[in-house]
Coordinates of C-alpha atoms in Angstrom, one line a residue:
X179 CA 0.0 0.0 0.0
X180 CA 1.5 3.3 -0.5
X181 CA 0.5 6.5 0.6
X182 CA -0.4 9.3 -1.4
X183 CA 1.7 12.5 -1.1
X184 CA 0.4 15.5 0.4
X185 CA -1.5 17.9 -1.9
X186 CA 0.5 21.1 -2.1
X187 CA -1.4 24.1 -2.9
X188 CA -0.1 25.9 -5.6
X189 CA 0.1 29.7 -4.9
X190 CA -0.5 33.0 -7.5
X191 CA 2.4 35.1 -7.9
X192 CA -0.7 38.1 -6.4
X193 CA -1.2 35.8 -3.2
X194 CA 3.0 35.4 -2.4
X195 CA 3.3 39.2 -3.2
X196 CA 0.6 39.7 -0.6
X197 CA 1.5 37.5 1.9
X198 CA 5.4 38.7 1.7
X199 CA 4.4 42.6 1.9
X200 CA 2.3 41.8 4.7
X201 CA 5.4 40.2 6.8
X202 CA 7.7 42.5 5.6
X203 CA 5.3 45.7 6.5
X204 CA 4.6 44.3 9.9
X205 CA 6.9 42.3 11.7
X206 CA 10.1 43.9 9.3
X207 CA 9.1 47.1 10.7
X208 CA 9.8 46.5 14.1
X209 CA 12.1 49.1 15.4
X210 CA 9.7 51.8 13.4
X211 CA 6.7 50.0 15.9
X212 CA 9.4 50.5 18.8
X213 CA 9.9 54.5 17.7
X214 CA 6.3 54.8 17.0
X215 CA 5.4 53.7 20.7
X216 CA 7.3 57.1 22.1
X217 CA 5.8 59.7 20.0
X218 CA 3.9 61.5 22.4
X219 CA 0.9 62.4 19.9
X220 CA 0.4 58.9 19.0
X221 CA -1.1 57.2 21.8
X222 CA -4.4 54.6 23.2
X223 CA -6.6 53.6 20.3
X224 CA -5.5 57.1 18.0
X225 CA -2.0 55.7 17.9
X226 CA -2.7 52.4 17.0
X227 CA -5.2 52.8 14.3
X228 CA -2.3 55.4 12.9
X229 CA 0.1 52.4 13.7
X230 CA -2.7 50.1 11.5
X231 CA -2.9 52.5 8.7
X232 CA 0.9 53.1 8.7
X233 CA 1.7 49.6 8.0
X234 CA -0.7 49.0 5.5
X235 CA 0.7 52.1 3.9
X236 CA 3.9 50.3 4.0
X237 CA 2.6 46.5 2.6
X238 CA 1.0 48.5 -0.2
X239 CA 4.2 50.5 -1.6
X240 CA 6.1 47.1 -1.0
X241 CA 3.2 45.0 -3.0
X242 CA 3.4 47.8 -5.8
X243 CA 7.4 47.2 -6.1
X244 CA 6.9 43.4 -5.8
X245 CA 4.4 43.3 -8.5
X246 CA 6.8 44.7 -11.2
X247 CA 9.0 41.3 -10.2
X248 CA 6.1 38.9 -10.2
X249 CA 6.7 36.7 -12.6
X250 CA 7.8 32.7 -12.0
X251 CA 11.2 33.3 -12.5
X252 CA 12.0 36.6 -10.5
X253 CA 9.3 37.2 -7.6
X254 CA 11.1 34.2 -5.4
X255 CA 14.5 36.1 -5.8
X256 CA 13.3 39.7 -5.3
X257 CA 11.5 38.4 -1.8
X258 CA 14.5 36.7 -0.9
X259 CA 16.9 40.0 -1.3
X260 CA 13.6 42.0 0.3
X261 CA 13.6 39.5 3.6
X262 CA 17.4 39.5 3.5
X263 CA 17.9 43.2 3.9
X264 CA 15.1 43.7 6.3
X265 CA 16.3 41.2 8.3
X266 CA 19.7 42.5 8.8
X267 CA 18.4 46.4 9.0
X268 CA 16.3 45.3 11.9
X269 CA 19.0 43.9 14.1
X270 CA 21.0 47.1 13.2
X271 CA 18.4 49.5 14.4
X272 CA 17.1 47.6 17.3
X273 CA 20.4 46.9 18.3
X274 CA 22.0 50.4 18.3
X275 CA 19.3 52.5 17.0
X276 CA 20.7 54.0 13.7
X277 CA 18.9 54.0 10.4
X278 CA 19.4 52.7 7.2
X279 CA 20.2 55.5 4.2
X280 CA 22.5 56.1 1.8
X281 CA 26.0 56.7 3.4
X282 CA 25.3 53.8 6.3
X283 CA 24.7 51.5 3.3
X284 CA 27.8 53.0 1.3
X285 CA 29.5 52.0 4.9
X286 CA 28.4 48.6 4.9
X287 CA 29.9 48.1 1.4
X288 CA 33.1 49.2 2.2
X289 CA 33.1 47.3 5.5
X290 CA 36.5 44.8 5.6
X291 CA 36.4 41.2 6.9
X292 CA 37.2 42.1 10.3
X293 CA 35.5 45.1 11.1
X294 CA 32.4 42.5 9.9
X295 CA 33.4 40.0 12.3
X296 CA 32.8 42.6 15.1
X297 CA 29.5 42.4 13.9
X298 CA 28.4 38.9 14.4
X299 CA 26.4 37.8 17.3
X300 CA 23.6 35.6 18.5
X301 CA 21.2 38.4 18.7
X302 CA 21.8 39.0 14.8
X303 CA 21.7 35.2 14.2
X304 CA 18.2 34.7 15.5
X305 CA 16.7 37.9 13.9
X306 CA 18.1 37.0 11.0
X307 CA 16.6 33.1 10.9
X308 CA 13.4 34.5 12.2
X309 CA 12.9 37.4 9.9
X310 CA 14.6 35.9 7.0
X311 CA 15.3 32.1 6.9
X312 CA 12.3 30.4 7.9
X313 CA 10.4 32.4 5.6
X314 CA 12.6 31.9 2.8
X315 CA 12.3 28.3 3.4
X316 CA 8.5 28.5 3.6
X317 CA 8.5 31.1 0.5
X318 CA 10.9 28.5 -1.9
X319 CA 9.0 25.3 -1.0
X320 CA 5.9 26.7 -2.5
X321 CA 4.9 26.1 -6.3
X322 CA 3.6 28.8 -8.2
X323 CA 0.6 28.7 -10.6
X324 CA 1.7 29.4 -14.9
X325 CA -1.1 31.7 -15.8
X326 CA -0.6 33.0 -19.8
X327 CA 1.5 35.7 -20.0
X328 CA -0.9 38.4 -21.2
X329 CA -3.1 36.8 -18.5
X330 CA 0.1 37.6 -15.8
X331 CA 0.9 40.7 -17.2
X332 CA -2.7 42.1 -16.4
X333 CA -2.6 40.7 -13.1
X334 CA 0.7 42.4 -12.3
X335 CA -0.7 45.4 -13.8
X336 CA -3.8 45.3 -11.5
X337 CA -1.9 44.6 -8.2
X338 CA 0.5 47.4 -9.0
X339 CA -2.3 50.0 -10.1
X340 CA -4.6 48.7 -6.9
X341 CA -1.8 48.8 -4.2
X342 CA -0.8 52.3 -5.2
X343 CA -4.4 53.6 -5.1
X344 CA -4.8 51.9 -1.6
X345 CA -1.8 53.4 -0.6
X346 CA -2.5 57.0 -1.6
X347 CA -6.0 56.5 -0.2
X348 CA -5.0 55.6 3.3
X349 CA -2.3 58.2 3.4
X350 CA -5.6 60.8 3.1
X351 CA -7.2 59.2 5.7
X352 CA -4.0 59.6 8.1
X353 CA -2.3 62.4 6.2
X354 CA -2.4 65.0 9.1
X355 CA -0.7 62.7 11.9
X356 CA 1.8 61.2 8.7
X357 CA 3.0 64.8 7.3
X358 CA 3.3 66.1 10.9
X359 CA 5.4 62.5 12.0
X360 CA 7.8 62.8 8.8
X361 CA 8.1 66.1 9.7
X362 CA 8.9 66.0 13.1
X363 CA 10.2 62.9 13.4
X364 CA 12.7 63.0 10.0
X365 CA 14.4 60.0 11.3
X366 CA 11.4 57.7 10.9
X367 CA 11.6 58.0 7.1
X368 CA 15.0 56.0 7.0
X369 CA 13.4 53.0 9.9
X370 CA 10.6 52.2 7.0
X371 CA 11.8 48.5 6.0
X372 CA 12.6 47.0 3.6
X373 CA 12.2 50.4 1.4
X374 CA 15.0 52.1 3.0
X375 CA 17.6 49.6 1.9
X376 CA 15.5 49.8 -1.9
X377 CA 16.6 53.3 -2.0
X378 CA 19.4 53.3 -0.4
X379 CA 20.2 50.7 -3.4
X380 CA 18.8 52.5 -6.2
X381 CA 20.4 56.0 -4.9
X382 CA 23.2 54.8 -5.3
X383 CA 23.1 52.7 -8.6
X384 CA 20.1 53.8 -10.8
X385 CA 19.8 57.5 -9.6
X386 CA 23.0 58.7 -10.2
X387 CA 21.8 61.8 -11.7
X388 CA 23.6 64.3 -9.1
X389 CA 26.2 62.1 -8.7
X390 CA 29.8 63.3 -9.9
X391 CA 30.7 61.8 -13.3
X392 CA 33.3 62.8 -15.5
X393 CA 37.4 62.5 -15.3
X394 CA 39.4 63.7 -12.0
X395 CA 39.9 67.0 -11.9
X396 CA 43.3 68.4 -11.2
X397 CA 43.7 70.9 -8.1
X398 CA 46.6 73.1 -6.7
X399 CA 48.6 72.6 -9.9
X400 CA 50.1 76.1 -9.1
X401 CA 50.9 75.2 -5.2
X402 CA 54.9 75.9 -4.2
X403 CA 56.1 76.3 -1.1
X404 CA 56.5 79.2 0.4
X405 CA 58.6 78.6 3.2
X406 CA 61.5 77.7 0.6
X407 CA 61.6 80.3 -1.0
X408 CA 65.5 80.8 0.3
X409 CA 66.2 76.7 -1.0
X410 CA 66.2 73.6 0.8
X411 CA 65.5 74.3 4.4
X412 CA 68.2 72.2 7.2
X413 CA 65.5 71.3 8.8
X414 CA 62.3 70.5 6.6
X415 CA 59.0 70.2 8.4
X416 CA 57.4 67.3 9.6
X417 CA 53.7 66.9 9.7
X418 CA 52.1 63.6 11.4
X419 CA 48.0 64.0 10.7
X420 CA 46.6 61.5 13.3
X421 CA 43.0 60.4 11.4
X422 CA 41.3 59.2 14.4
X423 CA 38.5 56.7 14.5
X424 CA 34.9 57.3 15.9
X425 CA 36.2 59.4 18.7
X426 CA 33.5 62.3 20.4
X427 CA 34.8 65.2 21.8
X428 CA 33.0 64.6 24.7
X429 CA 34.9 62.1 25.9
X430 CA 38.1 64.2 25.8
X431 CA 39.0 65.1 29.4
X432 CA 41.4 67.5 27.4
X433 CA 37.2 69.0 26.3
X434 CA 35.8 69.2 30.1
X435 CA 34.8 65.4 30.3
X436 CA 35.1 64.8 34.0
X437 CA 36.8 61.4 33.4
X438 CA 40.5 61.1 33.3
X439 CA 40.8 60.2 29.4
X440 CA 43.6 62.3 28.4
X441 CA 46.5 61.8 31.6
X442 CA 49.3 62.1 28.8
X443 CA 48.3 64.5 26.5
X444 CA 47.0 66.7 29.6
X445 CA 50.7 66.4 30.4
X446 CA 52.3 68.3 26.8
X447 CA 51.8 71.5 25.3
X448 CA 49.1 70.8 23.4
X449 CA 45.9 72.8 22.0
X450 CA 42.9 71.0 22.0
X451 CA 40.4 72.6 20.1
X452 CA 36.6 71.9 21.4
X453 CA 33.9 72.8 19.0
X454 CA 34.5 70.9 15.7
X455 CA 32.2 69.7 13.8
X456 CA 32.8 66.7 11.3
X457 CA 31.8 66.3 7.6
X458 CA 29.6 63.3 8.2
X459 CA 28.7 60.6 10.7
X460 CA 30.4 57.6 9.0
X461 CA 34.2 57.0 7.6
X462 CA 33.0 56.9 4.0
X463 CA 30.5 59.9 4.1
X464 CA 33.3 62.0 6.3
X465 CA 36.5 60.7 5.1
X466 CA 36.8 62.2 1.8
X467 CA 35.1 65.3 2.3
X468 CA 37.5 65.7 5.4
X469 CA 40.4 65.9 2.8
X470 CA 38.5 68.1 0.0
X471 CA 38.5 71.9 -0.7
X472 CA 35.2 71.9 -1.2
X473 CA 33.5 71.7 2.6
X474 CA 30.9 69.7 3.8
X475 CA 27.8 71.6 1.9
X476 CA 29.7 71.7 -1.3
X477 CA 31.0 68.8 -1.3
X478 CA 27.6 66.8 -1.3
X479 CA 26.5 69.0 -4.3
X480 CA 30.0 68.7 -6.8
X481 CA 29.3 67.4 -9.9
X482 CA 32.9 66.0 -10.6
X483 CA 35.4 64.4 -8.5
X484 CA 38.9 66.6 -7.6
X485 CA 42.4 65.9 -6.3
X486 CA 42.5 66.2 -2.7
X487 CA 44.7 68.2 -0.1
X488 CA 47.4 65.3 0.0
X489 CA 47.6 65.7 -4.1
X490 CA 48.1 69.5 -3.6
X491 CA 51.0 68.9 -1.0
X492 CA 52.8 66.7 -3.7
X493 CA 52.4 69.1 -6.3
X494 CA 53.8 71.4 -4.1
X495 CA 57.0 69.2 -3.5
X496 CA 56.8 67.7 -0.3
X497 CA 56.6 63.9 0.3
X498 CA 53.3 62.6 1.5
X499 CA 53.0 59.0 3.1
X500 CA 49.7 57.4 4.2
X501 CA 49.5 54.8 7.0
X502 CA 46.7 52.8 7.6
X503 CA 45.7 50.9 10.6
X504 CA 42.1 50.8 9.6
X505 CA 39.7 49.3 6.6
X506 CA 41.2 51.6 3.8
X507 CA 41.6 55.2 2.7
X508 CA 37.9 55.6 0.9
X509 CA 40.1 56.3 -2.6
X510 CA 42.1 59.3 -0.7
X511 CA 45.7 57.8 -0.7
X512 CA 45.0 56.8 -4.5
X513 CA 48.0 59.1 -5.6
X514 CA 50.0 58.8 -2.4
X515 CA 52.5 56.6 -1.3
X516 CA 50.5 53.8 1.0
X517 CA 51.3 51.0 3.7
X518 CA 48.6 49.0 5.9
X519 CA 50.1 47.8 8.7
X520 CA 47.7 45.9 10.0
X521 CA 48.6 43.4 7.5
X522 CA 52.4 43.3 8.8
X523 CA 51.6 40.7 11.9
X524 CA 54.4 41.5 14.1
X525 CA 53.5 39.6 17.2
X526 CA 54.5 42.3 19.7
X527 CA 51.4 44.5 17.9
X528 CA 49.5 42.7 16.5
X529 CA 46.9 39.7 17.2
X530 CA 45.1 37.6 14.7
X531 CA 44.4 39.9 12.0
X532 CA 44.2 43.4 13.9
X533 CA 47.0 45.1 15.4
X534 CA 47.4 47.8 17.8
X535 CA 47.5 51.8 16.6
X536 CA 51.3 52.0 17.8
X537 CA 52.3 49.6 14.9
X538 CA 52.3 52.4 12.6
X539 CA 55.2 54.0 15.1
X540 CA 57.1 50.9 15.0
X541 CA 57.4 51.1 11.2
X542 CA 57.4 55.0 10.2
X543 CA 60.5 54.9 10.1
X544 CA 61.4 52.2 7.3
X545 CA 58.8 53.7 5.4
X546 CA 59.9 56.8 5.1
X547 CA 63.1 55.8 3.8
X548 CA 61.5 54.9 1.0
X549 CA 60.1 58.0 -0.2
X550 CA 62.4 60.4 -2.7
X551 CA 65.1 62.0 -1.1
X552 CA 64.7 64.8 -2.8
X553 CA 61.3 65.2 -1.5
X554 CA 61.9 64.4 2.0
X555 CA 64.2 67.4 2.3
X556 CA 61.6 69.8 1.1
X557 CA 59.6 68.5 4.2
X558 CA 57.2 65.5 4.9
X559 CA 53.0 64.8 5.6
X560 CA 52.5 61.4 7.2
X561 CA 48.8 60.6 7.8
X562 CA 48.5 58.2 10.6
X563 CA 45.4 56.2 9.9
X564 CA 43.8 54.8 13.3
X565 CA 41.7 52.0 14.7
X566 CA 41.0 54.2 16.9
X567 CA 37.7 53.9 18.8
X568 CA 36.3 51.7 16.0
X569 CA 32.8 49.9 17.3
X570 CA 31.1 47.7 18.8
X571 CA 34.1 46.1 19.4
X572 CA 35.3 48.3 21.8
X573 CA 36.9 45.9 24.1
X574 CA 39.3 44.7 21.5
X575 CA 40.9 47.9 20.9
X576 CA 42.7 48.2 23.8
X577 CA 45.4 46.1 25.6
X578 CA 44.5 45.1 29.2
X579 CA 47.2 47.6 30.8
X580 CA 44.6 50.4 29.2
X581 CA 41.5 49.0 30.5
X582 CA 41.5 51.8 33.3
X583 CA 37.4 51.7 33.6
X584 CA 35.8 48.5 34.0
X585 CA 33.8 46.2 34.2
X586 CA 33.7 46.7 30.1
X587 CA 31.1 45.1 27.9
X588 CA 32.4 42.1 25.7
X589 CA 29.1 42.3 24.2
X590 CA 28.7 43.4 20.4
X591 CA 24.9 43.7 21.2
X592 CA 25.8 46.7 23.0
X593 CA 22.5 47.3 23.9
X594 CA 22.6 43.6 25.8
X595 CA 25.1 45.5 28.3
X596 CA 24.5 47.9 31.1
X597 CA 25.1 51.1 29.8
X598 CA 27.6 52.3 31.9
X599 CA 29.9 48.9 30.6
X600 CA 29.4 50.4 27.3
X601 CA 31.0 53.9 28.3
X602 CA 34.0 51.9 30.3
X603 CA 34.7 50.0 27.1
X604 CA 34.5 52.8 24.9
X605 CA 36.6 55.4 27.3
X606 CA 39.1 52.9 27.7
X607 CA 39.8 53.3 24.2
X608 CA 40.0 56.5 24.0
X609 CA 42.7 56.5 26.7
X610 CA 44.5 54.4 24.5
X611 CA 44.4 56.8 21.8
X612 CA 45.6 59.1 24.4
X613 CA 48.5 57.3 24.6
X614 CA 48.9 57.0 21.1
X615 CA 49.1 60.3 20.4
X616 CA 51.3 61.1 22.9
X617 CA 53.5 58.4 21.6
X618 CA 53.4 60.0 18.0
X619 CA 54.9 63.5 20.0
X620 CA 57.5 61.7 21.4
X621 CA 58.4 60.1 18.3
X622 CA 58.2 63.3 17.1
X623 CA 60.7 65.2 19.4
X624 CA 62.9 62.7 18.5
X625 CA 63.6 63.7 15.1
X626 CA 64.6 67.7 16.0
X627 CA 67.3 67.3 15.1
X628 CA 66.7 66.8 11.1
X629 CA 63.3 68.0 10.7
X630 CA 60.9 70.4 12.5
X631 CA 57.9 68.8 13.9
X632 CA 54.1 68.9 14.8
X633 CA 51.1 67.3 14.7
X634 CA 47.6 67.4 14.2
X635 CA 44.8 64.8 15.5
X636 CA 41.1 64.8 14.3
X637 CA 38.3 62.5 14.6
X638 CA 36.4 61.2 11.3
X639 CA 32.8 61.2 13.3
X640 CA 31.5 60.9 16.5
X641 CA 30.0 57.9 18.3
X642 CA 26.6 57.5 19.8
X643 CA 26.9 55.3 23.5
X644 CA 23.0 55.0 24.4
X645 CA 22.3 58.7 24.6
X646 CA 18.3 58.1 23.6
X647 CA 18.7 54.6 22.9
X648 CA 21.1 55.2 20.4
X649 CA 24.5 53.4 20.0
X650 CA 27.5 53.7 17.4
X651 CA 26.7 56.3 14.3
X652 CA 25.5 56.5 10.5
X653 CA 22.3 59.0 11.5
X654 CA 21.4 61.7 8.8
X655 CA 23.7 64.6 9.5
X656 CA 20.2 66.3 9.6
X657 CA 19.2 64.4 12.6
X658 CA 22.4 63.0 14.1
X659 CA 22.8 64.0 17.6
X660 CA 26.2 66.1 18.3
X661 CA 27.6 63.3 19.8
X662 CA 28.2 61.9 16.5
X663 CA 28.8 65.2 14.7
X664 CA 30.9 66.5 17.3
X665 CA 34.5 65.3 17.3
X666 CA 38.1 65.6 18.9
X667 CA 40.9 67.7 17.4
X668 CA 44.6 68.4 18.7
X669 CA 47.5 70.4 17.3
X670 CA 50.8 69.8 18.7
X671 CA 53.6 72.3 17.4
X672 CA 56.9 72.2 18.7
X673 CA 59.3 74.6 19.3
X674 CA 60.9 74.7 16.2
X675 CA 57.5 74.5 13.8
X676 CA 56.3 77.6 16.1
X677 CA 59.0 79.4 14.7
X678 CA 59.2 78.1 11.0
X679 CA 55.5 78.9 10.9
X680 CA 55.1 82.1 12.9
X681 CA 52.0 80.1 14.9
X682 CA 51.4 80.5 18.3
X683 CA 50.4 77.7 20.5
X684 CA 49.6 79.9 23.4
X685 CA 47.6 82.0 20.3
X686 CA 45.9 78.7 19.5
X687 CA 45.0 77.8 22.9
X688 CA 43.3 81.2 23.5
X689 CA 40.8 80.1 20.3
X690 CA 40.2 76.4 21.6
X691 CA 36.1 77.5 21.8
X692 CA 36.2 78.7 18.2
X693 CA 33.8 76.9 16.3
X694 CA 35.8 74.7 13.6
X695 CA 34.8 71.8 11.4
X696 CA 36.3 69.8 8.8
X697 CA 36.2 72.5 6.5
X698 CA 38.8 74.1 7.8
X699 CA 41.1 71.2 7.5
X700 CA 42.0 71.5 3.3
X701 CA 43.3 75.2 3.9
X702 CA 44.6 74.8 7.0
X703 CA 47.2 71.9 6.5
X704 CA 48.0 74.1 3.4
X705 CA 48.7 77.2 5.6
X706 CA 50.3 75.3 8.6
X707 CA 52.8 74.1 5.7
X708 CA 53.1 77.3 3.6
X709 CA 51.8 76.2 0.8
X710 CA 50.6 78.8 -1.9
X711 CA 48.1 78.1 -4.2
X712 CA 45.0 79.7 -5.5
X713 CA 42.3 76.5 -4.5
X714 CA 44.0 78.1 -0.6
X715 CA 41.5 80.1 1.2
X716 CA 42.8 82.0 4.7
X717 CA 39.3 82.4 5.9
X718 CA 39.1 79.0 6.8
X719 CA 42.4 78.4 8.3
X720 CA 42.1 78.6 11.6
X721 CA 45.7 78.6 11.7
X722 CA 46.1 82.1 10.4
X723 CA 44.7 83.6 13.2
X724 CA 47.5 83.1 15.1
X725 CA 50.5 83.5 12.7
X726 CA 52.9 86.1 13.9
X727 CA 51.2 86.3 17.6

């Protein structure tokens, strides 16, 4: 006798498109649910049929976009992607509260294996499996129906025609409470799954209409220096530019934070400068605007690409080196002489595949012998890329003699841990930077007597460390609170330099409330090394200030 195999029921490409809208709209929407919960005007039975309304607003955009894909051989696969990146959006915003947009996405891409490591975790495991896997297994185990294809072609037709008119109709009914919540609550509009990612996507690929196109354009061609103008100099300047990682200036004890982070650098004659605002709230949105002309307004608008400050020092003459201790140089160092030393596993710095900031110290030197002569006596720009403060991870970025606040949390779910772990982790690291950079002087001081030293520390962004529920960074600049868009930044001149450059530390540290950002950064390398050029402009360099004082 043998027993008959279970009838499956064969599902219409209209019913999957409903069914997966639905899920996706409601329980891939979860950290919009959580937000939605603490709007104030949103509240008893008003705030739930707005909640009601809200998602079905959502399923029908979602059906409309599915329904251009529902066809046997492409709906399966365009549910899967949709699941995929709601799934993984959801941990991120439940987990630490950021949004999904753009620049976080452009983050994500450029992400390296082990800053994704830091990532993984059981909480992102079983949101993933839940949100994506078993219905992925549910959704590929079901056979589809073969309608004709004029027959499938009005059906897509319909369901995109009839979702958008459902859509548009419910948004009337609610359109009060939705334009007063998108406007009041701007960072909503980047928690709205899975159509966050889809635009995130398609800004970046399919809309590229504002996006800079064309060849590189050349910049500072004319640039010279203008502290040669007598010949080679006995002792050429040397520049270190510390790029720091995901440090906030409120967690500078050198800035008025009432913790101890800063016992060495508190200790040299150093300006720390308190009001600076960065160019964006993630190391690919901030990175390369950090090193532009143009400034952060401008630089979101340019319609072509340009060189960058490091090209205008070379055609100037000095020699420029770029060390990197981090996930890359986001296309900066593309002209410019370039070691990673986190792929150099010396033992005493480095563990498994990360090493320790300081192994950019221990190999300066070699590296530098490498660029032209010629240059090197003309003068010398080494950009010191960190690891900085680099999240959630924070606990692996600093050695256990630098763990000064503890207990820490070991947890990449950082909102698993008590809070207050969270900050000990996080400040911890930032005495370690403290140390770094007071390393980097000392190096420094040691090399008076062939060059003339300084340095200059900034921050790419801020970090976010539960302030509202919010953890690491990647908000809208729009709506990013200042502890991501506020950042640390420390000039170091000594002796010598003060007097090659006519600038005043003691000027410098009268101006430490100024308020700075990374636009002033192009112009004022360029100024702090003499260089002339027309792309220079002295409004913006805050060193000028305090030349000849």
């Amino acid at each position: 006798m043998f027993l008959t195999p279970p009838v499956r029921t064969v599902r219409s490409a209209t019913t999957l498109v409903i069914v997966a809208s639905l899920w996706l709209s409601i329980l891939g929407n979860l950290a919009l649910w959580k937000t939605l919960l603490d709007v104030p005007d949103l509240t008893g039975w008003h705030g739930v049929a707005f909640g009601v309304a809200f998602a079905l607003i959502i399923a029908c955009v979602v059906a409309s976009l599915l329904s251009l894909f529902a066809w046997r051989f492409t709906l399966k696969p365009a549910i899967s992607l949709l699941l995929l990146f709601t799934a993984f959006a959801t941990h991120y915003m439940l987990m630490y509260g950021i949004v999904v947009d753009t620049p976080m996405l452009v983050n994500v891409l450029q992400t390296d294996t082990r800053e994704a490591r830091d990532q993984l975790s059981w909480q992102l495991l079983g949101t993933v499996l839940g949100l994506a896997v078993l219905p992925l297994i549910w959704l590929w185990q079901q056979p589809m129906t073969r309608p004709p294809l004029m027959q499938q072609m009005l059906r897509n037709g319909g369901l995109f025609a009839g979702a958008l008119i459902l859509a548009f109709g419910t948004t009337q009914l609610v359109f009060q409470d939705f334009s007063s919540l998108m406007r009041n609550y701007t960072e909503m509009r980047y928690q709205i799954n899975p159509l966050n990612s889809v635009y995130a996507v398609l800004d970046m690929t399919v809309i590229p209409a504002e996006r800079p196109r064309g060849p590189m354009q050349s910049l500072g061609r004319d640039a010279r220096m203008a502290l040669h103008a007598g010949g080679t100099p006995k002792h050429p300047p040397l520049l270190v530019f510390v790029l720091g990682e995901t440090a906030r200036s409120q967690s500078f004890s050198l800035n008025g934070y009432q913790r101890n982070t800063n016992p060495r650098l508190a200790l040299e004659n150093v300006t720390s400068f308190t009001q600076v605002s960065a160019c964006g709230t993630s190391t690919a949105e901030s990175l390369p605007c950090m090193f532009s002309h143009l400034g952060r307004t401008d630089f979101a608008k340019r319609s072509n690409e340009f060189e960058n400050m490091l090209d205008v020092l070379q055609h100037a003459g000095y020699a420029v080196l770029w060390m990197d201790n981090q996930s890359g140089c986001k296309g900066q160092c593309a002209r410019t002489p370039y070691v990673n030393t986190s792929d150099l596993k010396l033992p005493e710095y480095c563990q498994g595949d990360e090493c320790r900031d300081t192994v950019m110290l221990a190999r300066v030197d070699a590296e530098l012998t490498k660029l032209p002569a010629e240059r090197r006596a003309r003068g010398t720009v080494v950009v010191m890329h960190q690891m900085g403060s680099h999240g959630p991870a924070y606990f692996k970025r600093t050695p256990a003699e630098f763990k000064k606040f503890t207990p820490e949390c070991t947890d990449t779910s950082l909102s698993q841990c008590d809070r207050a772990q969270v900050i000990n982790a996080y400040d911890n690291t930032i005495v370690f930077t403290d140390y770094f950079l007071s390393r980097v002087i000392g190096w420094l001081k040691t090399q008076e007597k062939n060059s003339t030293p300084a340095m200059l520390y900034v921050s790419d962004h801020g970090e976010s460390l539960g302030e509202k529920n919010m953890y690491l960074h990647g908000l809208p600049y729009s709506v990013a609170p200042p502890e991501q868009t506020t950042v640390p930044m420390v000039t170091w001149l000594s002796p010598g330099f003060e007097q090659l450059s006519r600038v005043s530390t003691r000027c410098l540290q009268a101006q430490r409330d100024k308020p700075l950002s990374h636009d002033n950064l192009f112009h004022s390398v360029l100024g702090l090394m003499a260089v002339k050029t027309s792309v220079y402009q002295r409004e913006r360099d805050f060193f000028a200030a305090c030349e000849g004082r």
